[in-house]
mmCIF file of C-alpha atoms in Angstrom:
data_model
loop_
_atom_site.group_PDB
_atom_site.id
_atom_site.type_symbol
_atom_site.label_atom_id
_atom_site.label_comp_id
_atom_site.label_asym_id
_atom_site.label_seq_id
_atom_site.Cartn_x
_atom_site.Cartn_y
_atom_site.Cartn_z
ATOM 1 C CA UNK X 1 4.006 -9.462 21.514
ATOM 2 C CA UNK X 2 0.145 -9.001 21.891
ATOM 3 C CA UNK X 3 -1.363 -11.333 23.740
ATOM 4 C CA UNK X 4 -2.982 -14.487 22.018
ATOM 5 C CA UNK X 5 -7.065 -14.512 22.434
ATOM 6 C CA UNK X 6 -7.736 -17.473 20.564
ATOM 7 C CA UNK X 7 -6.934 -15.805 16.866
ATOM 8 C CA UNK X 8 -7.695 -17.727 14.064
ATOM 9 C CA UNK X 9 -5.936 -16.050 11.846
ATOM 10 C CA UNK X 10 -4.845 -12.776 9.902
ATOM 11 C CA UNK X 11 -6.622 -11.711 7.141
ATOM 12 C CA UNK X 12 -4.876 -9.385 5.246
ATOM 13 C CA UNK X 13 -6.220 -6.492 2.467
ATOM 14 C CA UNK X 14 -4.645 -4.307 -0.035
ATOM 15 C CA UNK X 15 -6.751 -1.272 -0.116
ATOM 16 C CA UNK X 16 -6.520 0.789 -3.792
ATOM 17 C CA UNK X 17 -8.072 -1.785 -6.413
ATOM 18 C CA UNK X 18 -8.557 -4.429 -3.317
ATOM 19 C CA UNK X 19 -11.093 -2.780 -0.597
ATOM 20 C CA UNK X 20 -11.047 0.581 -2.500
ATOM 21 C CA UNK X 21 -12.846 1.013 -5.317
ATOM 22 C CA UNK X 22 -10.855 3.939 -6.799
ATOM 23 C CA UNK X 23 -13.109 4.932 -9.483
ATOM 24 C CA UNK X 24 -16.280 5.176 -7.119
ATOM 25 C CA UNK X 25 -14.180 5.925 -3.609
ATOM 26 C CA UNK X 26 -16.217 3.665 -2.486
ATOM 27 C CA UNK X 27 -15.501 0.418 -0.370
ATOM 28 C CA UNK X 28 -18.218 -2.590 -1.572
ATOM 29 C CA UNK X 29 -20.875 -2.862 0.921
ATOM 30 C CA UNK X 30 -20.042 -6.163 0.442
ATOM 31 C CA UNK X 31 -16.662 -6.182 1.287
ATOM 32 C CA UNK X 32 -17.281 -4.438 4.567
ATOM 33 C CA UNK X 33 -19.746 -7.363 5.326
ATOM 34 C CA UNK X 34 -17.316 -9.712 5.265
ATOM 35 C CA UNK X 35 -14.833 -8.118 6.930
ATOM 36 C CA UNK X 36 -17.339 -7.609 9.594
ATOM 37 C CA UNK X 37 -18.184 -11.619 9.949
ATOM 38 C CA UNK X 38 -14.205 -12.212 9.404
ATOM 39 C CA UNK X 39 -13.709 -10.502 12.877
ATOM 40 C CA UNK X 40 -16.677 -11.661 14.339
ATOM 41 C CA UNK X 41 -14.995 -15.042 13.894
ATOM 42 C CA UNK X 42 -12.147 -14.826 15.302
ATOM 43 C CA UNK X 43 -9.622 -13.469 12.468
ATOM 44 C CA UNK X 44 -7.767 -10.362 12.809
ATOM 45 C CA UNK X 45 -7.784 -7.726 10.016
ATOM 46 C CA UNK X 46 -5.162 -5.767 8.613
ATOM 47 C CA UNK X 47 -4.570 -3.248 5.556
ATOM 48 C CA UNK X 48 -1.254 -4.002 3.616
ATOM 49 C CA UNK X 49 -1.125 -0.704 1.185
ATOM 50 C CA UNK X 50 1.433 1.481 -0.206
ATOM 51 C CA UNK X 51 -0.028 4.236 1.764
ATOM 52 C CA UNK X 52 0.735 5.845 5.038
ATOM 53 C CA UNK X 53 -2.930 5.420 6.286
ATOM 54 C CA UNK X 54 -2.268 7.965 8.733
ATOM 55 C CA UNK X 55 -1.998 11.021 6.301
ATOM 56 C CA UNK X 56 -4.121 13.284 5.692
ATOM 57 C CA UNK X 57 -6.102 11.432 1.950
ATOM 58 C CA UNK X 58 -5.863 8.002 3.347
ATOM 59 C CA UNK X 59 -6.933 8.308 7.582
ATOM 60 C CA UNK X 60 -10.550 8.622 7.002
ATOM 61 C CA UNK X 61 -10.575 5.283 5.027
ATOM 62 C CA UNK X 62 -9.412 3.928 8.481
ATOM 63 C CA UNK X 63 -12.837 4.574 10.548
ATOM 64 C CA UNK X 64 -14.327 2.687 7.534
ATOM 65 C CA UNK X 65 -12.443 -0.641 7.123
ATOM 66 C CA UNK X 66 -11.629 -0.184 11.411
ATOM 67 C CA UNK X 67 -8.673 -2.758 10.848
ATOM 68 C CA UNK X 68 -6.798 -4.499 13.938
ATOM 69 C CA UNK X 69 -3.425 -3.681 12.004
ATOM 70 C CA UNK X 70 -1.847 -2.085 9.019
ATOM 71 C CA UNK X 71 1.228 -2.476 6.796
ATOM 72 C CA UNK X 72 1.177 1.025 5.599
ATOM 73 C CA UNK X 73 4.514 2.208 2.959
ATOM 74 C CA UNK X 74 4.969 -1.631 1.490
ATOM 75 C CA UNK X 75 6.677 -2.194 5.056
ATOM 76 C CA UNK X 76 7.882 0.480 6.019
ATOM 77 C CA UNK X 77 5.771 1.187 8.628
ATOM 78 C CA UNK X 78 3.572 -0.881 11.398
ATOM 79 C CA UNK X 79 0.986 -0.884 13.388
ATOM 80 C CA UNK X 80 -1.026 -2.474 15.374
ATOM 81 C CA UNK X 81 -4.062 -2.088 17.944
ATOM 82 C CA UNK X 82 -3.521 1.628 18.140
ATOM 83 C CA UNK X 83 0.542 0.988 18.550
ATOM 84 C CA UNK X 84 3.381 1.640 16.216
ATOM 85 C CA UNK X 85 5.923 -1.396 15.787
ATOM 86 C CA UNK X 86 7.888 -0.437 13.168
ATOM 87 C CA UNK X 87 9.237 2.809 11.115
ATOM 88 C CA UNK X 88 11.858 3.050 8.476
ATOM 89 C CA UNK X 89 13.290 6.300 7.468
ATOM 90 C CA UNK X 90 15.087 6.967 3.987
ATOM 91 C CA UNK X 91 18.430 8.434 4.318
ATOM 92 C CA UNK X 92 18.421 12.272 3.502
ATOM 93 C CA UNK X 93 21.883 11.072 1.574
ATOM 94 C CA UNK X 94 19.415 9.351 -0.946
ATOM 95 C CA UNK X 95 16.727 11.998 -1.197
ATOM 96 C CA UNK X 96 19.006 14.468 -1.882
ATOM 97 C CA UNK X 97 20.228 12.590 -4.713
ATOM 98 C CA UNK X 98 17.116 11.326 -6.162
ATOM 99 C CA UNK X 99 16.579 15.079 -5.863
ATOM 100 C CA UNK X 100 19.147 16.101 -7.550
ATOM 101 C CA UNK X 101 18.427 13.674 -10.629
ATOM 102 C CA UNK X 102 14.697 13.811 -10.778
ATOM 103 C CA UNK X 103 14.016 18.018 -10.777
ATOM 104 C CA UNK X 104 16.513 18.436 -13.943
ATOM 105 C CA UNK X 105 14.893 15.146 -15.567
ATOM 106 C CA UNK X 106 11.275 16.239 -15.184
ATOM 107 C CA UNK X 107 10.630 13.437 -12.986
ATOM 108 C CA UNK X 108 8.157 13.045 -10.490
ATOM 109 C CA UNK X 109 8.788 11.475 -7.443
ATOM 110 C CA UNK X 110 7.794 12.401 -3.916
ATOM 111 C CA UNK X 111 5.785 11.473 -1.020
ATOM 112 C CA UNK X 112 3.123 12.402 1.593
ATOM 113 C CA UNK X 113 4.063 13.228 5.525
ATOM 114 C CA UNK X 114 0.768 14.201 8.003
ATOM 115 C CA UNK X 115 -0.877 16.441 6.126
ATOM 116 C CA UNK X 116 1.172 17.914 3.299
ATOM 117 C CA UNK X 117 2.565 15.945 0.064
ATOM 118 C CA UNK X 118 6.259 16.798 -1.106
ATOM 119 C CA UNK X 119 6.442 15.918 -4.773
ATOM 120 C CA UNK X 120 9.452 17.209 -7.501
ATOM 121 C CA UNK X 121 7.646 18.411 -10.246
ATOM 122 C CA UNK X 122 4.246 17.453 -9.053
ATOM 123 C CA UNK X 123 2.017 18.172 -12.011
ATOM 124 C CA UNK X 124 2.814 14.594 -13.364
ATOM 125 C CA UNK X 125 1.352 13.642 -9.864
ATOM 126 C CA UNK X 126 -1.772 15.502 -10.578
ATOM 127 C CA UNK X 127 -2.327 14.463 -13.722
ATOM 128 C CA UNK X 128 -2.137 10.707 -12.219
ATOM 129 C CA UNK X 129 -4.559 11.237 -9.606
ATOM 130 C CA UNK X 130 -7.306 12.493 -12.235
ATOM 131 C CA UNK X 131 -6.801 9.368 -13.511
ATOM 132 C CA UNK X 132 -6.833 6.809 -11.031
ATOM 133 C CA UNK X 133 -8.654 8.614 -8.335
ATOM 134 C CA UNK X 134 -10.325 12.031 -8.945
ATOM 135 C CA UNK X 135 -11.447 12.277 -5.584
ATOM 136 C CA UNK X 136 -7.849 12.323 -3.738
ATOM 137 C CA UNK X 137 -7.208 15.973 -2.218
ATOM 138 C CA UNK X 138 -3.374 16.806 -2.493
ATOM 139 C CA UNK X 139 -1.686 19.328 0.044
ATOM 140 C CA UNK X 140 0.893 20.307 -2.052
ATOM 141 C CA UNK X 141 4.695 21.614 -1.100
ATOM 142 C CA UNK X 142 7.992 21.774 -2.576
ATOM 143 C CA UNK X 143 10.016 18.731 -2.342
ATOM 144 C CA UNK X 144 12.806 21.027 -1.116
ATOM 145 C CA UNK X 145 11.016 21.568 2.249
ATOM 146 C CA UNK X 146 11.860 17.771 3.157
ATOM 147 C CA UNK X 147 16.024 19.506 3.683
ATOM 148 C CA UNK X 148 14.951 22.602 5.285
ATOM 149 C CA UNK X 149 12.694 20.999 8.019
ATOM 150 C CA UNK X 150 14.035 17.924 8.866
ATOM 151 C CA UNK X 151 10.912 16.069 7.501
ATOM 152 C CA UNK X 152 11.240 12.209 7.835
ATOM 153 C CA UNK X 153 10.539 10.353 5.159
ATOM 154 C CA UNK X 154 9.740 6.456 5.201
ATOM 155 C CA UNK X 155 8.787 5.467 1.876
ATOM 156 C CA UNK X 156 8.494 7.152 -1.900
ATOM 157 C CA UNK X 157 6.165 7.375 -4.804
ATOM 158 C CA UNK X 158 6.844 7.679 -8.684
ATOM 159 C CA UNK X 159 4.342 9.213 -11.084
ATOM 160 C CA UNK X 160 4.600 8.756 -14.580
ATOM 161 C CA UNK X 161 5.390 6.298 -17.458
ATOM 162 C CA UNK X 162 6.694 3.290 -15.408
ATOM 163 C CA UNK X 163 8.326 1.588 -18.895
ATOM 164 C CA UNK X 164 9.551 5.082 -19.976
ATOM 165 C CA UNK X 165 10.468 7.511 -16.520
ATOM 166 C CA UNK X 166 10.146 4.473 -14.621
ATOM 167 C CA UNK X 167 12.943 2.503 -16.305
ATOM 168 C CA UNK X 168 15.318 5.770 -16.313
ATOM 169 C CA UNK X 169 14.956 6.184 -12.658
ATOM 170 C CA UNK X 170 15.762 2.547 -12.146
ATOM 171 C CA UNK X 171 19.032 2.377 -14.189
ATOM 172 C CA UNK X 172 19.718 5.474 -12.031
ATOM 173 C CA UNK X 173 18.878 3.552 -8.305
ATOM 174 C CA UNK X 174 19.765 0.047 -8.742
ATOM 175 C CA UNK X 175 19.062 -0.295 -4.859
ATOM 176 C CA UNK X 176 15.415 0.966 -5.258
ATOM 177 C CA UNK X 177 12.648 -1.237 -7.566
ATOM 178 C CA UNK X 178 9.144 0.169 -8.379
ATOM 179 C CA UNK X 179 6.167 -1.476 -8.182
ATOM 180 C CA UNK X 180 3.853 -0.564 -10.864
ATOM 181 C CA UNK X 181 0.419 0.040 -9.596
ATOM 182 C CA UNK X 182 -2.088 -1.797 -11.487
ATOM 183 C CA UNK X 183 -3.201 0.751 -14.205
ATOM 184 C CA UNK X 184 0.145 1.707 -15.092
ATOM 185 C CA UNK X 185 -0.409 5.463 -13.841
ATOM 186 C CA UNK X 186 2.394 4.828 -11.383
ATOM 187 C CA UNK X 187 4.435 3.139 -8.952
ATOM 188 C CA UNK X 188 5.713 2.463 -5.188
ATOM 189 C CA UNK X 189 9.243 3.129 -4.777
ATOM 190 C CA UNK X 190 10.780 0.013 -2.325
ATOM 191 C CA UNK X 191 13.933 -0.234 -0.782
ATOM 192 C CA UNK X 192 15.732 -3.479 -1.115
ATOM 193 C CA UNK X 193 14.428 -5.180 1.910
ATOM 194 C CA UNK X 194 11.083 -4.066 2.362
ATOM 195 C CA UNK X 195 8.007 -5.524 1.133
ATOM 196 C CA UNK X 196 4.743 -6.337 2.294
ATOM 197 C CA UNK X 197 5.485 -10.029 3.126
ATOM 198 C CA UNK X 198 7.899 -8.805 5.801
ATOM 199 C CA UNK X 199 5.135 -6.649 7.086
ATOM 200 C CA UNK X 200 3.270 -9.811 7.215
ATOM 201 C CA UNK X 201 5.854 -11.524 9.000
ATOM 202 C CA UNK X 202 5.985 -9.357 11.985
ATOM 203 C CA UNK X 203 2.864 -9.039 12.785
ATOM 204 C CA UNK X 204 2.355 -12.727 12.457
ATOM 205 C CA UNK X 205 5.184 -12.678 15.557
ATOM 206 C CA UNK X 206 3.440 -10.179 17.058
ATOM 207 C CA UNK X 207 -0.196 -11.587 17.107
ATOM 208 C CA UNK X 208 1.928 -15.075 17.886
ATOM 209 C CA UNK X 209 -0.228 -16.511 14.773
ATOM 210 C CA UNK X 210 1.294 -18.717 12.199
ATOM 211 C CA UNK X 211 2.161 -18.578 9.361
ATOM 212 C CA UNK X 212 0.214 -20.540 7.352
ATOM 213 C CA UNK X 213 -3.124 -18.932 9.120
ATOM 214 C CA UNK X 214 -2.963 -15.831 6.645
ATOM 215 C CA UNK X 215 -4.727 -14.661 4.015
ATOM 216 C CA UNK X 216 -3.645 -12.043 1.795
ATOM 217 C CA UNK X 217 -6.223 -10.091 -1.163
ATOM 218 C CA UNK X 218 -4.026 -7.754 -3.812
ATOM 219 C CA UNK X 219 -3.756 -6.538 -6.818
ATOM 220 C CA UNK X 220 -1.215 -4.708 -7.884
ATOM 221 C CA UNK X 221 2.985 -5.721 -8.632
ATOM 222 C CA UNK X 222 3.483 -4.545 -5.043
ATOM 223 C CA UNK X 223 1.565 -7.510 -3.495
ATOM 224 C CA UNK X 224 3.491 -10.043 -5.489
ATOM 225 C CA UNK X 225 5.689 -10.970 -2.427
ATOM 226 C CA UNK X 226 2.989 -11.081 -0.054
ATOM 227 C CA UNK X 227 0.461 -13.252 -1.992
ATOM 228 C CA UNK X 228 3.378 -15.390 -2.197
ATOM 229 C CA UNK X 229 4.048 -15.466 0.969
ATOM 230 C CA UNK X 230 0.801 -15.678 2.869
ATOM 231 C CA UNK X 231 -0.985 -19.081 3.570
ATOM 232 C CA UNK X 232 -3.585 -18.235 0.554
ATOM 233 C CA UNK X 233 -2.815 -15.666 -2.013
ATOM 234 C CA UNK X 234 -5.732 -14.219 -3.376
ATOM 235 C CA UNK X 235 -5.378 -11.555 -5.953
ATOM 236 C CA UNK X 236 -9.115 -9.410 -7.498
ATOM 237 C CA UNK X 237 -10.472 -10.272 -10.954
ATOM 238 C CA UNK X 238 -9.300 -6.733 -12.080
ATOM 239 C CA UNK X 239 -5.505 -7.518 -10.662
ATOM 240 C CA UNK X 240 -2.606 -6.860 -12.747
ATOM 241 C CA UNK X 241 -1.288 -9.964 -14.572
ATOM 242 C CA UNK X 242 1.685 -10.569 -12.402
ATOM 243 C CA UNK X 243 -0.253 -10.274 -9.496
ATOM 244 C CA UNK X 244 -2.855 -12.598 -10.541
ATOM 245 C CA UNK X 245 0.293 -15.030 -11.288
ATOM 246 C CA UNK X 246 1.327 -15.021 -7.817
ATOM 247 C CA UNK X 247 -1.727 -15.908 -6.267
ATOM 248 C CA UNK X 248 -3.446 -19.081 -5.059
ATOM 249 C CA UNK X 249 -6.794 -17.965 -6.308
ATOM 250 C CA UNK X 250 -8.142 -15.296 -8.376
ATOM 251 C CA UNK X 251 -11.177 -14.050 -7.317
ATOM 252 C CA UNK X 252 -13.999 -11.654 -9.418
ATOM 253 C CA UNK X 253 -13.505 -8.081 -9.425
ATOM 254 C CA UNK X 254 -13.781 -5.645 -6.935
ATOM 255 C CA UNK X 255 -17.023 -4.601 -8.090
ATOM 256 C CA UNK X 256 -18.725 -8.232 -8.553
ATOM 257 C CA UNK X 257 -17.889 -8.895 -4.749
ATOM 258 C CA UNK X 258 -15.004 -10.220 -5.382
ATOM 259 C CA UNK X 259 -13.564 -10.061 -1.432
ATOM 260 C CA UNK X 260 -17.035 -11.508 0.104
ATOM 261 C CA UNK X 261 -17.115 -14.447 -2.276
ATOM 262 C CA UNK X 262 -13.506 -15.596 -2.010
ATOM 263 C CA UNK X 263 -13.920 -15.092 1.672
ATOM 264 C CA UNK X 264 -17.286 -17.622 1.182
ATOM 265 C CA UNK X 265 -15.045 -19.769 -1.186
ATOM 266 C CA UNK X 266 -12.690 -20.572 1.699
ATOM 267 C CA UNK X 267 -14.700 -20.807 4.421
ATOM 268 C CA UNK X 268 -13.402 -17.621 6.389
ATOM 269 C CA UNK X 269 -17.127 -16.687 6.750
#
């Protein structure tokens, strides 16, 4: 456990559609101002995001927010203060298989590991990211590669039609649920078990903070259980509507400093 220096509290952000403005790959000015006074009064920040912040499209984003923590993978993965708590790696057993289903099915599903991203029939991923975020640079390899080198895996994506792909796959894996980002152009794959909230939860024990002394900002169906769970919920203006239903507050849009003015509306800065 780190050791307690008079914390206030966790503050805790969602980057794509939360910090990130995705069509501008830009993080508000003002949003960096707040997060600025937020530590300058004694709260600790951390990124909850479906990424892996340490790969090679989301680790420059880091030196720009400069969080305390991060939830990266939904859960999957933790760290804090330089340090890595936690890591959860998918069975090969399952990979295979969602191999196996997916490359005959013209699904795509995959992931990114350091540097490269291992997708089954990535074109569908392509055509997402022109979508949602035309500035994201993929490193693309075959999904195959994952077998022959041993690569570990922690955590999936899906690109495609979540109510058309997106319900096949899910009939398929039962034990998997996907978490529709908030434009519909795709969707975090989740274990049963993992979820941002339990992120939450151990870095509340590790930062010995309670608790009700969080704060979480989201937007999308995969901060559901963590806007639920923190003290305050807080999901953006441009949130999807089930993640604006989960929330304590909803706040304006990412673009109307949304983040500095629900951080003004409760007295965090």
């Amino acid at each position: 456990m780190a050791e307690v220096n008079n914390i206030k509290g966790i503050i805790f952000f969602d980057l794509d559609g939360t910090l990130l403005d995705n069509h501008s790959d830009k993080v508000p000015q003002s949003a960096l101002k707040a997060i600025d006074k937020l530590k300058e009064g004694g709260y600790k920040v951390a990124l909850s995001t479906g990424r892996d912040m340490d790969t090679h499209y989301s680790s420059r984003y880091m030196s720009v927010v400069n969080p305390d923590a991060v939830i990266h993978l939904n859960g999957n993965k933790i760290s804090a203060e330089g340090r890595l708590l936690f890591r959860h790696i998918v069975d090969v057993a399952l990979l295979r298989e969602i191999y196996d289903f997916c490359k005959p099915n013209d699904i795509c599903v995959g992931c990114s590991v350091g540097n490269e991203d291992f997708y089954i029939n990535p074109a569908k991923k392509i055509k997402a990211d022109m979508a949602y975020n035309s500035f994201l640079k993929r490193n693309f390899v075959p999904f195959e590669e994952i077998f022959e080198r041993g690569v570990e895996v922690s955590a999936l994506s899906f690109a495609g039609d979540i109510n058309t792909e997106g319900k096949v796959f899910e009939r398929k894996f039962p034990n998997l649920r996907l978490f529709s980002f908030s434009d519909g152009q795709g969707a975090d794959i989740v274990e049963a078990g993992f979820t941002k909230a339990e992120g939450m939860l151990k870095l509340c024990d590790y930062y010995g903070v309670a608790y009700d002394n969080t704060f979480a900002f989201g937007d999308s169906q995969n901060d559901i259980a963590i806007l639920e769970q923190a003290g305050i919920g807080i999901a953006m203006g441009n949130a999807d509507p089930l993640a604006k239903a989960a929330a304590d507050y909803v706040t304006d849009n990412i673009d109307e400093d949304g983040i500095y003015k629900a951080c003004l509306r409760f007295r965090l800065i």
